[in-house]
Coordinates of C-alpha atoms in Angstrom, one line a residue:
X1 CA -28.1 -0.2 4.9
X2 CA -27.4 -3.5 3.4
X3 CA -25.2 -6.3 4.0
X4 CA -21.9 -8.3 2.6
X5 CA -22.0 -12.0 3.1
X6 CA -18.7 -13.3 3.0
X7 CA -18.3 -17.3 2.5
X8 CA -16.1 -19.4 0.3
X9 CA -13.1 -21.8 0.9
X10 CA -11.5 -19.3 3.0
X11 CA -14.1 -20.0 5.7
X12 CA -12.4 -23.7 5.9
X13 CA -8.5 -22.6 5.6
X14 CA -8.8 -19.8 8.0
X15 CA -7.7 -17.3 5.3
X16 CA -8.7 -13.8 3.7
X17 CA -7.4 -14.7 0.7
X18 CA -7.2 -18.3 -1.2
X19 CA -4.2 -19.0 -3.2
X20 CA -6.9 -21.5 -6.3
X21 CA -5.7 -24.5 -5.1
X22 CA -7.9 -24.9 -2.0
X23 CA -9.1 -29.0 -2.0
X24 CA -13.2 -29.1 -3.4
X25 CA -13.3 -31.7 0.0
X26 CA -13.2 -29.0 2.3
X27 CA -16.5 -27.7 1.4
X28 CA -19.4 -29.7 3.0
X29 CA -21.2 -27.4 5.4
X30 CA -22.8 -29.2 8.1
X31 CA -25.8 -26.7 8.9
X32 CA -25.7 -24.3 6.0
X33 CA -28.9 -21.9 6.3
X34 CA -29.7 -19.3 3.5
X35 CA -32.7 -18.4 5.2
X36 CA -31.3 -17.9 8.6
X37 CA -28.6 -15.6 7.0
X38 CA -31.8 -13.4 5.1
X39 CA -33.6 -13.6 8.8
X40 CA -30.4 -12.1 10.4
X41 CA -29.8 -9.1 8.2
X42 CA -33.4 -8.5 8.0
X43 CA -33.6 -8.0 11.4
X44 CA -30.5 -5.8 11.5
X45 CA -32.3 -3.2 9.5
X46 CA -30.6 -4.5 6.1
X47 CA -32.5 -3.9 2.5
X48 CA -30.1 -6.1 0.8
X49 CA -27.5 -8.5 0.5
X50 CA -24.8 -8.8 -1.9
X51 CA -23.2 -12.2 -1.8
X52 CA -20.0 -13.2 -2.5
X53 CA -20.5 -15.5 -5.3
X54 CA -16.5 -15.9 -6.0
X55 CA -13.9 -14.7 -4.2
X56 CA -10.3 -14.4 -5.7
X57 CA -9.6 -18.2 -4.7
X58 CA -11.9 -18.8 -8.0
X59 CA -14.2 -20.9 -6.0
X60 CA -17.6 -20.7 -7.4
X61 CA -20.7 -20.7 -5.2
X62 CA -23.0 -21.6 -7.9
X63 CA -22.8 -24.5 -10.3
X64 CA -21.0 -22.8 -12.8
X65 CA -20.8 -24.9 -16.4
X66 CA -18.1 -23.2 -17.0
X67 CA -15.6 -24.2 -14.5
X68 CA -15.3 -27.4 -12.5
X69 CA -13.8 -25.3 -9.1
X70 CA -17.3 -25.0 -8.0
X71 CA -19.7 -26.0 -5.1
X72 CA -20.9 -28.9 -8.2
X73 CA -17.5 -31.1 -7.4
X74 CA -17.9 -30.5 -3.7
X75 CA -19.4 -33.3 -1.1
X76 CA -22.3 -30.7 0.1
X77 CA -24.9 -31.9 -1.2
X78 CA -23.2 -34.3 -3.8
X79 CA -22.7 -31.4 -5.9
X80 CA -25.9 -30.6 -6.1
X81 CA -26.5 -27.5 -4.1
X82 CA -26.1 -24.1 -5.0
X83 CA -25.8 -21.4 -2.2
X84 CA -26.5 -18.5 -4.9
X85 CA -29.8 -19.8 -5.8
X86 CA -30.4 -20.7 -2.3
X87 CA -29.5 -17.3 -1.2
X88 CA -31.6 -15.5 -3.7
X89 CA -34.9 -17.4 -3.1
X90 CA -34.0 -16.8 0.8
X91 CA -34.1 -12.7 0.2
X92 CA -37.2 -12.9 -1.8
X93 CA -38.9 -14.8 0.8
X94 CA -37.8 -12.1 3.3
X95 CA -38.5 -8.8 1.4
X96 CA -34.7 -8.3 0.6
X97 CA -33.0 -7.4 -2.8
X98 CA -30.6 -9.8 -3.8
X99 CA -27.3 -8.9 -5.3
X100 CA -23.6 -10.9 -6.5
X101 CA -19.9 -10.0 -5.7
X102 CA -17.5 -11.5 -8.5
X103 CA -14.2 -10.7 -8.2
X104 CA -12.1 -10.4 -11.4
X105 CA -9.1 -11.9 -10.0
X106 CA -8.7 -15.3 -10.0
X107 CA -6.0 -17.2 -9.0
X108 CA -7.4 -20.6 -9.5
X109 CA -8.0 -20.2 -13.2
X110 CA -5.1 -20.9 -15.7
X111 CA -5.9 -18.5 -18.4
X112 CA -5.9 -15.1 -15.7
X113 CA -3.9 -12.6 -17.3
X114 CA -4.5 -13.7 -20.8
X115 CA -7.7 -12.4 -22.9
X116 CA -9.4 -16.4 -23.1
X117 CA -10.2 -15.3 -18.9
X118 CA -12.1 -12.6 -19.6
X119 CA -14.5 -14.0 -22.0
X120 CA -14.9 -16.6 -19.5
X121 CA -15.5 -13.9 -16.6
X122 CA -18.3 -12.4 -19.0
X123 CA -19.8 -16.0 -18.8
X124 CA -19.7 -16.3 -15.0
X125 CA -21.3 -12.8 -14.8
X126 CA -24.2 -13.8 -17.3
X127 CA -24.7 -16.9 -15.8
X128 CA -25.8 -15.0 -13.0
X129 CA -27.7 -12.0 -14.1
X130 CA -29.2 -14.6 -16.3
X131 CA -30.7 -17.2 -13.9
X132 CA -31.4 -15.4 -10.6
X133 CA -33.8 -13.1 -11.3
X134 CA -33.3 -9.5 -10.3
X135 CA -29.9 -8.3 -9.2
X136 CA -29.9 -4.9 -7.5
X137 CA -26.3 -4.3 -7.4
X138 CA -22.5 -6.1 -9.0
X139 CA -19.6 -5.7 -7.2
X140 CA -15.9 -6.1 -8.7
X141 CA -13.7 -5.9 -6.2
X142 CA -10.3 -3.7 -6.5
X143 CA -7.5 -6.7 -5.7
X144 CA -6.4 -7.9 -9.5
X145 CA -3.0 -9.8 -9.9
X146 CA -0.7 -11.1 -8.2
X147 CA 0.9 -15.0 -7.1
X148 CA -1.8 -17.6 -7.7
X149 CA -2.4 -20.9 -8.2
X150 CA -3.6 -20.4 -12.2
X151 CA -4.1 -24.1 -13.2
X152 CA -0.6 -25.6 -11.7
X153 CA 1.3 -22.6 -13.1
X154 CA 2.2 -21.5 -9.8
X155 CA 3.5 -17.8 -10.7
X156 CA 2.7 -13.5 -10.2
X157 CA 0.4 -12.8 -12.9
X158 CA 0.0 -9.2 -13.0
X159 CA -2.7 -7.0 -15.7
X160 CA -2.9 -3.3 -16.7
X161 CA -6.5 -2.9 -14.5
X162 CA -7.5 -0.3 -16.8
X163 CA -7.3 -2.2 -20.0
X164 CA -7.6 -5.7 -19.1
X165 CA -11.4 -6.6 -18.2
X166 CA -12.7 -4.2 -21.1
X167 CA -14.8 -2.7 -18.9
X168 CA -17.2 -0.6 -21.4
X169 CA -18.1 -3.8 -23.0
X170 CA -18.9 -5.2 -19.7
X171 CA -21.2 -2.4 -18.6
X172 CA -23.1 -2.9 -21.3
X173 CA -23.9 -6.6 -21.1
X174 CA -24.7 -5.9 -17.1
X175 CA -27.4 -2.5 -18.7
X176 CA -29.0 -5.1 -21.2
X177 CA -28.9 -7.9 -19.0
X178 CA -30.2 -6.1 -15.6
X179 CA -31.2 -2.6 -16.5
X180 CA -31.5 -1.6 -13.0
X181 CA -28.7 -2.8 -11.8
X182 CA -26.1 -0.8 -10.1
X183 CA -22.5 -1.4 -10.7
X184 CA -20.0 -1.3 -7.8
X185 CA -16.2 -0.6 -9.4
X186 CA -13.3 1.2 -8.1
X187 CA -11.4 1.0 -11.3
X188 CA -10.8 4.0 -13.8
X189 CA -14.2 3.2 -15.7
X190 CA -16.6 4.5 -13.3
X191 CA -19.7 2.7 -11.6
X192 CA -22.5 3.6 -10.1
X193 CA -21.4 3.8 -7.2
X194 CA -17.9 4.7 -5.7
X195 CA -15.4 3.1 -2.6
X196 CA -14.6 5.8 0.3
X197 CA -11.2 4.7 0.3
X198 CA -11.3 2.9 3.4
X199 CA -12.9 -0.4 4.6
X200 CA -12.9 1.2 8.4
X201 CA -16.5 2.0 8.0
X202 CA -16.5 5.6 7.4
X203 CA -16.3 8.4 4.8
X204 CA -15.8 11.7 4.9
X205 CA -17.4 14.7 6.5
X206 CA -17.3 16.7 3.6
X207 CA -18.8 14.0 1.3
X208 CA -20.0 15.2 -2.3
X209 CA -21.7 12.4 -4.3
X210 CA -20.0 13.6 -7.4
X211 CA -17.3 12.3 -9.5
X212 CA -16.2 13.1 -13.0
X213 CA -16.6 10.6 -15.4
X214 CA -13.1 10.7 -16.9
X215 CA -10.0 11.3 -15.1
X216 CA -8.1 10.1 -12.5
X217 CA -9.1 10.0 -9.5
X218 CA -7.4 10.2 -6.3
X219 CA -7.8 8.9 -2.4
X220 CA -9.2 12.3 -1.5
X221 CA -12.1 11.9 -4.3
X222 CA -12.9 8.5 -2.9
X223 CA -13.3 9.5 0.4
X224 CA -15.3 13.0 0.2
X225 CA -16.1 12.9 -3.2
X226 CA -15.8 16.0 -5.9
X227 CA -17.7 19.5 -5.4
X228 CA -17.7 20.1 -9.3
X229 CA -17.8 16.9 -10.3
X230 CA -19.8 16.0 -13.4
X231 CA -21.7 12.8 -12.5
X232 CA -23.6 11.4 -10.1
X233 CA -21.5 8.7 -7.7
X234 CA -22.4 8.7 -4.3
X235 CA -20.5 6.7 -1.7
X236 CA -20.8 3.2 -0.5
X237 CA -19.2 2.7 2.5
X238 CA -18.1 -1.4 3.4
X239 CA -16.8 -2.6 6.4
X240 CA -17.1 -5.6 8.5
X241 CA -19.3 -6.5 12.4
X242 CA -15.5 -8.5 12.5
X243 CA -12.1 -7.7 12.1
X244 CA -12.0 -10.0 9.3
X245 CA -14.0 -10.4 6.0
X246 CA -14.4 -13.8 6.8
X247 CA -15.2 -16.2 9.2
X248 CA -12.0 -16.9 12.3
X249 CA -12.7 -18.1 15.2
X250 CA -10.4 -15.9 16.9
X251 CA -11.9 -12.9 16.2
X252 CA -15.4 -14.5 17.8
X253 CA -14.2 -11.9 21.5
X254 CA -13.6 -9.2 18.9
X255 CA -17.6 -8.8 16.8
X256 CA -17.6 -5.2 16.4
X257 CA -19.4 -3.6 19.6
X258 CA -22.6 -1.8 20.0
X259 CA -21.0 1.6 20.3
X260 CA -18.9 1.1 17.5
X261 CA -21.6 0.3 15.4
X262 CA -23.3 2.8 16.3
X263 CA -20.3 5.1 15.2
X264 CA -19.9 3.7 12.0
X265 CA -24.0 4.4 11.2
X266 CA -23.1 8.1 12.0
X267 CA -20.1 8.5 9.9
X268 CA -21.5 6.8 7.0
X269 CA -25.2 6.8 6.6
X270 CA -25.2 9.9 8.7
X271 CA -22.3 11.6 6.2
X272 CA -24.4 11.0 3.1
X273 CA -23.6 7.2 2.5
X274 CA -24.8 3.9 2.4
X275 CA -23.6 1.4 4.7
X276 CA -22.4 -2.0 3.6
X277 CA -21.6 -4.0 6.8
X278 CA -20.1 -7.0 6.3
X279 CA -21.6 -11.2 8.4
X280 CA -19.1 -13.8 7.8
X281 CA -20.6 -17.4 7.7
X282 CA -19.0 -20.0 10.1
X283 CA -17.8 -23.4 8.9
X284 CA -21.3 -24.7 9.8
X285 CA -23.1 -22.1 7.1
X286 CA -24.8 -20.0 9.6
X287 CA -24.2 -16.7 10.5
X288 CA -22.3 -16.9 14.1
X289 CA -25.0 -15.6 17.1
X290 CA -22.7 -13.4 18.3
X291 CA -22.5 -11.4 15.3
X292 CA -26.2 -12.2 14.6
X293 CA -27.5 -10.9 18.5
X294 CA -24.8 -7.8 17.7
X295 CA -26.3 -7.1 14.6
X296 CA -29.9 -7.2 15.7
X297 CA -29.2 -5.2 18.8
X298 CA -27.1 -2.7 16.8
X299 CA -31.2 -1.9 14.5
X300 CA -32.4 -2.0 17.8
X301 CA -30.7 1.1 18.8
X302 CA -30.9 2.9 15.1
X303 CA -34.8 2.4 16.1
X304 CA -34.1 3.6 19.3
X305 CA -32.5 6.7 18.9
X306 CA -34.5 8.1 16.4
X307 CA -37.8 6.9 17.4
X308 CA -39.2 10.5 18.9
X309 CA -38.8 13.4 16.8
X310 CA -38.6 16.3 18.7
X311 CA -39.0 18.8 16.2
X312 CA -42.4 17.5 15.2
X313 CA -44.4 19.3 17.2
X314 CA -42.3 22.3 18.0
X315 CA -42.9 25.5 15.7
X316 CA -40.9 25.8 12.4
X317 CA -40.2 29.2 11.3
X318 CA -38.1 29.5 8.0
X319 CA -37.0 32.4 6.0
X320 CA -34.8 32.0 2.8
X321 CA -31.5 29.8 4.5
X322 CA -32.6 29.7 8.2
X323 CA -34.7 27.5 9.7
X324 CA -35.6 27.5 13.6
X325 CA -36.7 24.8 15.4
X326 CA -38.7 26.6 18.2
X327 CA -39.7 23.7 21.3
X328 CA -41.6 26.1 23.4
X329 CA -39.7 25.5 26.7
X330 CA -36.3 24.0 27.2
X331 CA -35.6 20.5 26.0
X332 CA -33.2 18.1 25.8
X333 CA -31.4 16.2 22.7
X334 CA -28.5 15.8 21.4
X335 CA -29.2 14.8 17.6
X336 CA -29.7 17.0 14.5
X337 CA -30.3 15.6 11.2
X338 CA -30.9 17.4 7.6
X339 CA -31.9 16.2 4.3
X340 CA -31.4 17.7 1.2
X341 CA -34.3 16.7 -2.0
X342 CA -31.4 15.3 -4.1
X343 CA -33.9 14.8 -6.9
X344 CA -32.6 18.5 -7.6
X345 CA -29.0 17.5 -6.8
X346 CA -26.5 18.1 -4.0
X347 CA -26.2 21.9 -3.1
X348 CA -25.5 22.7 0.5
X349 CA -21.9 23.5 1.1
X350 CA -21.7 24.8 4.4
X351 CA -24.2 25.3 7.1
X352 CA -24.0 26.3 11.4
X353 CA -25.9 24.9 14.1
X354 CA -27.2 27.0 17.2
X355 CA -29.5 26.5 20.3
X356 CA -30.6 29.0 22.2
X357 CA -29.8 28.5 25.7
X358 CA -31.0 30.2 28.5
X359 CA -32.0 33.5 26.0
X360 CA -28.6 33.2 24.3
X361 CA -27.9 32.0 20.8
X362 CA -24.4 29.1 21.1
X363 CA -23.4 27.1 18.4
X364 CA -23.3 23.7 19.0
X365 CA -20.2 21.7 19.0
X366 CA -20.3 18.5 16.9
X367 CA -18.7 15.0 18.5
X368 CA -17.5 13.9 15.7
X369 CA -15.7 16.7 14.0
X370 CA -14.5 20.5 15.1
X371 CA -17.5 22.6 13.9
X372 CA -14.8 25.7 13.3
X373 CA -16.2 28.3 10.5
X374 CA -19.3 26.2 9.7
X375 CA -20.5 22.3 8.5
X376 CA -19.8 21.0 5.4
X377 CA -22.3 19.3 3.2
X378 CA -25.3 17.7 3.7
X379 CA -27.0 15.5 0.4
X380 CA -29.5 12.8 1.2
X381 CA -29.0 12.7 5.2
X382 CA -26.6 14.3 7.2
X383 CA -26.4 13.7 11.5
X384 CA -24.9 15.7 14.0
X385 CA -24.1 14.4 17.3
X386 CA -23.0 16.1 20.4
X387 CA -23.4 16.3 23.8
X388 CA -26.7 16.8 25.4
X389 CA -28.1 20.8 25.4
X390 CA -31.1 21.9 27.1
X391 CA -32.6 24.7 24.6
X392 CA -35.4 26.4 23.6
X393 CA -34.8 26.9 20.2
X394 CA -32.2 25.2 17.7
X395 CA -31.2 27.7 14.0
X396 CA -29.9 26.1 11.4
X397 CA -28.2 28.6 8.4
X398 CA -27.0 27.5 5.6
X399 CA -23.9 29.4 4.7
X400 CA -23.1 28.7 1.4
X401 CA -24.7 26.8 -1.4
X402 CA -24.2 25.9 -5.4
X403 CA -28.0 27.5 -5.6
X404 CA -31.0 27.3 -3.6
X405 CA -30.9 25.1 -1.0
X406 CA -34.2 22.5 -1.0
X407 CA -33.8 21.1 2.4
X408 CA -36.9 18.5 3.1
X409 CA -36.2 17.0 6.7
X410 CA -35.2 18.7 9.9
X411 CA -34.8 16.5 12.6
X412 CA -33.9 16.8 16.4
X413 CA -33.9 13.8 18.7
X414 CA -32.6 12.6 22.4
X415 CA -30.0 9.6 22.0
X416 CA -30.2 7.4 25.0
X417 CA -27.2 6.6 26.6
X418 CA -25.5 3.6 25.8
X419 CA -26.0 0.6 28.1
X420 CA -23.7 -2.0 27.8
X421 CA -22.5 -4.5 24.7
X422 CA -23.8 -8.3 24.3
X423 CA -20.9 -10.2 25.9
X424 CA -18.2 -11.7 23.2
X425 CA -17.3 -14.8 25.0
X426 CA -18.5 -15.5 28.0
X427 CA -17.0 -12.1 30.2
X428 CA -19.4 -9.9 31.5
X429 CA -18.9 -6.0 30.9
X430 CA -19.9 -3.4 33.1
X431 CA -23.7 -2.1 32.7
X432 CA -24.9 1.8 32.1
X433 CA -21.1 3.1 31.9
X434 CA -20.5 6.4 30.9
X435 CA -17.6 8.1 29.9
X436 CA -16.0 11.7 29.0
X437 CA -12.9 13.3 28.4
X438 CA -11.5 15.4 31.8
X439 CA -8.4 16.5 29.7
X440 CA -6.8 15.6 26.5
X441 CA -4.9 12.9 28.3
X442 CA -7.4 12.0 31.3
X443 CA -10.6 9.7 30.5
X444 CA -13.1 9.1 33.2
X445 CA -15.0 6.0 33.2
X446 CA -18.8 6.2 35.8
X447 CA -21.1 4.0 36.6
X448 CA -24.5 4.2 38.2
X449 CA -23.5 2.0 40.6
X450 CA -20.5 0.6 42.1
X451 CA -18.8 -2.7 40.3
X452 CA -16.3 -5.2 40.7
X453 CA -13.5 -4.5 37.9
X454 CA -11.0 -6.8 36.8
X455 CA -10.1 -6.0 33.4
X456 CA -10.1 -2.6 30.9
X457 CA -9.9 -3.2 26.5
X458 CA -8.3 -0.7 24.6
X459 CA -8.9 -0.5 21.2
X460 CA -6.2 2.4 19.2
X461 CA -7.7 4.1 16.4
X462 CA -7.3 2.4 13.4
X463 CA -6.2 5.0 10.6
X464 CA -4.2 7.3 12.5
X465 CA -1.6 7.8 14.8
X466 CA -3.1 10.6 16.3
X467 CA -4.2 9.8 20.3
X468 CA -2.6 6.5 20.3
X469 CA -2.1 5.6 23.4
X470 CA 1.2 4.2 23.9
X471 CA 2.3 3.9 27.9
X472 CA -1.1 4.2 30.5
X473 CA -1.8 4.4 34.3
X474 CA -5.3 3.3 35.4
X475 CA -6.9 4.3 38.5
X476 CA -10.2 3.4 40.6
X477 CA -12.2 5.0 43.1
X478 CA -15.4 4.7 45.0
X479 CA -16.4 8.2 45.8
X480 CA -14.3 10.3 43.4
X481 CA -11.8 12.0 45.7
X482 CA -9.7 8.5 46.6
X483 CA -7.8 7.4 44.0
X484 CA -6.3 3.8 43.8
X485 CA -3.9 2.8 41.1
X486 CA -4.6 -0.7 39.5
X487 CA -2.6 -0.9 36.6
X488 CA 0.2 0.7 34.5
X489 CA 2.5 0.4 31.6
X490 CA 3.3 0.1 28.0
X491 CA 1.2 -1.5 25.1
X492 CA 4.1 -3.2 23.2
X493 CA 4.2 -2.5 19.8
X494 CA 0.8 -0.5 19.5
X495 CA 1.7 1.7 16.9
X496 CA 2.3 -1.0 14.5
X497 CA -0.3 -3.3 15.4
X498 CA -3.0 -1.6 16.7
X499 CA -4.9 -4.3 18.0
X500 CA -7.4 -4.8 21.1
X501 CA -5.4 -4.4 24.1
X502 CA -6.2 -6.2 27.4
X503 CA -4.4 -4.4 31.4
X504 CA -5.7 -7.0 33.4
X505 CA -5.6 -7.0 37.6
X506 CA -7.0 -8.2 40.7
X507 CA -10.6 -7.1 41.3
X508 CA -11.4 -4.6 42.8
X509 CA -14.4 -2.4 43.6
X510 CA -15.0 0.5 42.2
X511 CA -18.0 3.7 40.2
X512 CA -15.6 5.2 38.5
X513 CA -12.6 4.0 36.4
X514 CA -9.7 6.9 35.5
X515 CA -7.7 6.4 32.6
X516 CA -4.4 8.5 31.8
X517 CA -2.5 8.7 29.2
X518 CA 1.1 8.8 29.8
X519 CA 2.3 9.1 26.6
X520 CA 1.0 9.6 22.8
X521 CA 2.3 8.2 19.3
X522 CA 1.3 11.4 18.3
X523 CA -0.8 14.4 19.3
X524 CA -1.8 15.8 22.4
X525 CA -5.4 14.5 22.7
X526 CA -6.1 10.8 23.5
X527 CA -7.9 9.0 20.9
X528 CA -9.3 5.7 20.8
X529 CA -11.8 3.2 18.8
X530 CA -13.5 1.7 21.4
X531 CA -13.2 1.0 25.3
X532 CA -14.3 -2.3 27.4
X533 CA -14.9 -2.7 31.0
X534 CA -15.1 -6.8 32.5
X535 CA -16.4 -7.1 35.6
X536 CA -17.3 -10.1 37.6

């Protein structure tokens, strides 16, 4: 894992994206902390952090001499700051590798879209490979033309991507410059390393970190890469701890939560990715302590989860493509993870879980993803979640492979449930909640202990359709057999903004919490992103 760090002018004009004629005034941080930011992401478990030294606004982060839309013309400081180098001596101080974001579109400068730009890109980008010492990793991002400022021009600029920036010549400035330097591009000349195809913050279960190096290549490549493919591209997978890239206040009550985190870790790192997760700096330079306390606590639970290996004292008994995992006496857990030695590629391409429980052999049925004829892929880590067994002995059989499977790491470990999220603004959630799945339609909601209720969050999943949740009831009870109807009802245009959404309603007591689903955009099984309970 490493992290994003998102800060520019659109911190100050509450935007994604600047139009290049954002006013230099606006930048004068009043608290801005390089070293706070490292601390943060260091303690969320991050290795890295790739900055964003200029987003597509054109605003510079450094004291570029090549422009004067930089922090050099700004009152911070009086002009003489620079949050790159300040950054960089931050993550070498903290044991952190240090790498620079630089977008190719830029809509504050005048010659975008003509070839005078991209010599002047290639300066930016040596400036700084050239003065801040070792750069693990360059990322271009994907947006490249469109309206912009350019210089007073006012207009839609638009470029042929694949022709444009000259990529190949490009590359090989970055190889001389930084020779171990990764390059992050989503264009038609490959990088290193490749997009999933989705900022949600996961990739796919079948993931192959293979491309080919010529070619076109489609959405489904992105997200689960190519079986046969002729060069080595694993996947990086980026999302955000907010809704947002960068900094708004209004999204300060919707910081990603603890269980969605946690989600995102298994479908990206545990799919055979890394995960890029996005902290947006307030106005004041630091990284918010809501995200920071999420972030932290979101390690906290990496650390916790797989802290005890339960297969490191059990018995391992392999023969050709089955290993078993024998405890000695039934035990509990509800995590599996596999690693192939990738140092002699990626060659698993199907494999089956089973635990034997009471004498039997049953397979075991993922959480995340219908296990059907067999598991797909494995590469440099691969996790398995389901629900809780009680076995004596777990198999894995690898069902089909390129070649000899070299599997290094067989894991098995008990995830503890999940206690309840850091509140977002001031609203307490419900403690030690638990929930399942009593139909397709019907989700129960148990506590250890009776609470005082007054609000339920629904978050809709966010790339589908599928399980959307479009008209509810809810229902309370104290004792599971009397049934009291709090709330019920549509969420209003769901389906095309599928945003948090809030049934509020007077408090009342209840242990467990019954959500059903009377009607579904689509599908018969309810779906969902992530669920809050606010109690008093």
């Amino acid at each position: 894992m490493y992290a994003f760090i998102h800060y520019s002018m659109n911190t100050y004009t509450d935007q994604e994206w600047g139009f290049g004629n954002e006013d230099l005034q606006l930048f004068n941080p009043s608290d801005l902390d390089c070293r706070q930011w490292a601390r943060v992401c260091k303690q969320a478990g991050m290795r890295g952090i790739i900055f964003t030294a200029k987003h597509h606004c054109g605003f510079c982060m450094w004291p570029s001499q090549y422009t004067e839309y930089s922090v050099k013309n700004t009152p911070w400081k009086q002009g003489k700051g620079d949050v790159v180098r300040e950054l960089a001596d931050a993550c070498r101080e903290e044991g952190l590798k240090f790498a620079v974001y630089l977008s190719p579109w830029d809509r504050n400068h005048p010659e975008y879209g003509r070839k005078e730009y991209v010599t002047y890109f290639r300066n930016q980008l040596r400036e700084l490979l050239t003065n801040y010492g070792d750069i693990f990793e360059v990322w271009f991002d994907g947006a490249n033309g469109g309206d912009g400022w350019y210089g007073g021009a006012n207009e839609k600029r638009t470029i042929d991507r694949t022709t444009y920036y000259e990529w190949p010549e490009t590359y090989r400035m970055i190889r001389l410059l930084q020779p171990h330097c990764l390059i992050w591009n989503d264009g038609s000349d490959r990088g290193d390393l490749r997009w999933v195809g989705t900022e949600a913050g996961n990739v796919g279960e079948t993931n192959w970190s293979l491309l080919n190096k010529d070619g076109e290549v489609t959405w489904n490549m992105l997200h689960y890469g190519l079986e046969d493919g002729d060069s080595w591209v694993p996947g990086e997978t980026n999302t955000s701890i907010r809704p947002g890239w960068f900094y708004h206040e209004t999204e300060n009550a919707h910081v990603k939560s603890l269980s969605k985190l946690m989600d995102t870790y298994y479908k990206s790192v545990g799919r055979n990715s890394t995960l890029l997760l996005n902290f947006p700096i307030a106005p004041n330079g630091r990284i918010h302590p809501i995200d920071s306390l999420r972030g932290i606590a979101f390690n906290k639970m990496i650390h916790e989860v797989f802290k005890t290996d339960l297969a490191a004292n059990a018995k391992k008994h392999t023969k050709k493509n089955e290993t078993i995992i024998d405890f000695g006496k039934p035990t509990a857990f509800n995590r599996f993870v596999a690693e192939e030695d990738i140092r002699y590629g990626q060659r698993v391409k199907k494999f089956s879980l089973e635990a034997e429980i009471n004498g039997k052999w049953q397979p075991l049925k993922d959480a995340l993803v219908e296990q059907g004829d067999g598991l797909t892929t494995i590469g440099h880590r691969r996790i398995i979640c389901f629900p809780t067994v009680n076995a004596t002995r777990l198999r894995l059989t690898i069902l089909d492979a390129k070649c000899q499977p070299v599997i290094k790491r067989t894991s098995v470990y008990l995830a503890p449930e999940l206690t309840a999220d850091i509140p977002d603004s001031g609203e307490k959630r419900s403690s030690n909640l638990h929930f399942f799945f009593s139909s397709p339609k019907q989700m129960m909601i148990d506590w250890d202990t009776e609470q005082t209720i007054t609000a339920f969050r629904y978050l809709p999943p966010q790339n589908t359709k599928e399980g959307m949740v479009t008209h509810y009831s809810l229902w309370a009870s104290t004792d599971w057999s009397n049934w009291t109807k709090v709330a019920s009802g549509e969420f209003s245009n769901i389906v095309n903004n599928p945003i948090w959404q809030t049934i509020k309603f007077p408090s009342v007591k209840a242990r467990i919490l019954r959500l059903d689903a009377e009607s579904l955009a689509e599908g018969e099984r309810m779906a969902f992103d992530d669920i809050e309970v606010m109690n008093e």
